Amino acid sequence: MKNKLISINRLGMPWATQDPFLFAVHHLDFYPKGNEHMGIDRSDLVGRNVGQDFGGKDGFSMYHGENVPGFPYHPHLGFETITIGKQGFVDHSDSLGGAGRFGAGDLQWMTAGKGVLHSEMFPLIHADKENTLEIFQIWINLPSQSKFVEPHYKMLWNESIPKVEETDSNGKKIGIEVYAGSYGSHQAPAPTPDSWAANPENGVAIFSVKMEANAQWTLPASINTQVNNTLYFYTGDTIDLEGREVAVKHLVQVVPGESLKIRNGGKESEILILQGKPINEPVASRGPFVMNTEEELNKGFAEFRRTQFGGWPWPDTEQVFDRNKGRFAKYADGTEEVK
């Protein structure tokens, strides 16, 4: 039998990725009821390293937030962020005047390009019940010719994301959400225009797969045989991949251009799949700046010190919007989408 698996490794923090992806992390936080500012009362933050809280005490982290959990304004340069909402809400604001609130099932795609400041806060909208947040944050690289494109942010709303429901020969159900690329005849909405994913030849695909207990499903082979393919098995018990048992909390690198038979174990499983043709360029990174050389990084930091990538037009570094405001996106050109 042909071995279709390159490697199996435990999930770390963050999750290990393959080119063109740089970073992936799964946040699942069980936040308490929100206060009047959609944050957490100071009395409930005792024992936390507020501003640098990644410990998961009492089932949640504040991350870099001091009042509202999340990531207050910070710069990015030379790559893209992809944020997938599974539960809860994220408030976005940026140095271009862009803003938005998105929730479960929505995806935000942001090309940092030549530099942008943005914040991602997790407003605790519910004051009468707990606030669960679950998101994926994924970083995907840009090739050298796109490192200095104009920043761009775009919402891919839940209503536009293909959701495929399949049933195996035993009547077990499999759900596939197509956030990037295509699955059969189902095509994800287009990403930002300068993205590595915007060219179909680069074979970028992002799938979220949920399998009922004992379900069987085959991940189709990628058309592009150069595509790196990684499965992140983060919820469940065990899965069987072509006869190889894999325990939960593991990632699997798959041989490019191969289909993969997956048989689920006795618990419902969830898998994130990242695919993409490698950019195959040098990567020089320092925090949220990703370029090809150290010299470019130094120039990027100098530019940020000089311009602050346009400065911060919002009143708060932990910018959140009105509790009663629904899902929306406001773009730098003034256009607005309301859901």
Tab-separated table of N, CA, C and O in Angstrom, residues 143 168 187-188 194 211 215 233 243 287 297 337:
chain	number	residue	atom	x	y	z
A	143	PRO	N	4.232	36.629	-2.022
A	143	PRO	CA	5.503	36.566	-2.748
A	143	PRO	C	6.153	37.941	-2.800
A	143	PRO	O	5.502	38.964	-2.540
A	168	ASP	N	-22.188	9.171	3.946
A	168	ASP	CA	-21.420	8.030	3.453
A	168	ASP	C	-22.331	6.824	3.247
A	168	ASP	O	-23.564	6.895	3.440
A	187	GLN	N	-17.312	26.458	-5.081
A	187	GLN	CA	-16.219	27.418	-5.130
A	187	GLN	C	-16.375	28.450	-4.028
A	187	GLN	O	-17.430	29.071	-3.886
A	188	ALA	N	-15.320	28.640	-3.235
A	188	ALA	CA	-15.344	29.670	-2.201
A	188	ALA	C	-15.357	31.053	-2.832
A	188	ALA	O	-14.900	31.229	-3.970
A	194	ASP	N	-4.879	40.787	-4.299
A	194	ASP	CA	-3.435	40.561	-4.404
A	194	ASP	C	-2.971	39.321	-3.651
A	194	ASP	O	-1.765	39.075	-3.528
A	211	MET	N	-17.064	15.497	10.997
A	211	MET	CA	-17.454	14.133	10.674
A	211	MET	C	-18.208	13.511	11.847
A	211	MET	O	-17.736	13.546	12.988
A	215	ALA	N	-18.052	8.026	10.702
A	215	ALA	CA	-18.239	8.408	9.301
A	215	ALA	C	-16.965	8.154	8.500
A	215	ALA	O	-15.849	8.157	9.047
A	233	PHE	N	-6.160	17.872	13.075
A	233	PHE	CA	-7.223	17.117	13.748
A	233	PHE	C	-7.298	17.623	15.186
A	233	PHE	O	-6.498	17.244	16.038
A	243	GLY	N	-5.457	3.512	6.899
A	243	GLY	CA	-4.942	2.441	7.728
A	243	GLY	C	-4.027	2.870	8.856
A	243	GLY	O	-3.580	2.033	9.647
A	287	GLY	N	8.245	39.031	14.503
A	287	GLY	CA	6.900	39.341	14.972
A	287	GLY	C	5.927	39.399	13.807
A	287	GLY	O	5.892	38.497	12.966
A	297	LEU	N	13.294	43.827	6.364
A	297	LEU	CA	12.662	43.954	7.678
A	297	LEU	C	13.070	45.263	8.349
A	297	LEU	O	12.229	45.982	8.899
A	337	GLU	N	-21.145	47.283	4.274
A	337	GLU	CA	-22.012	46.124	4.143
A	337	GLU	C	-22.640	45.864	5.506
A	337	GLU	O	-21.952	45.916	6.526
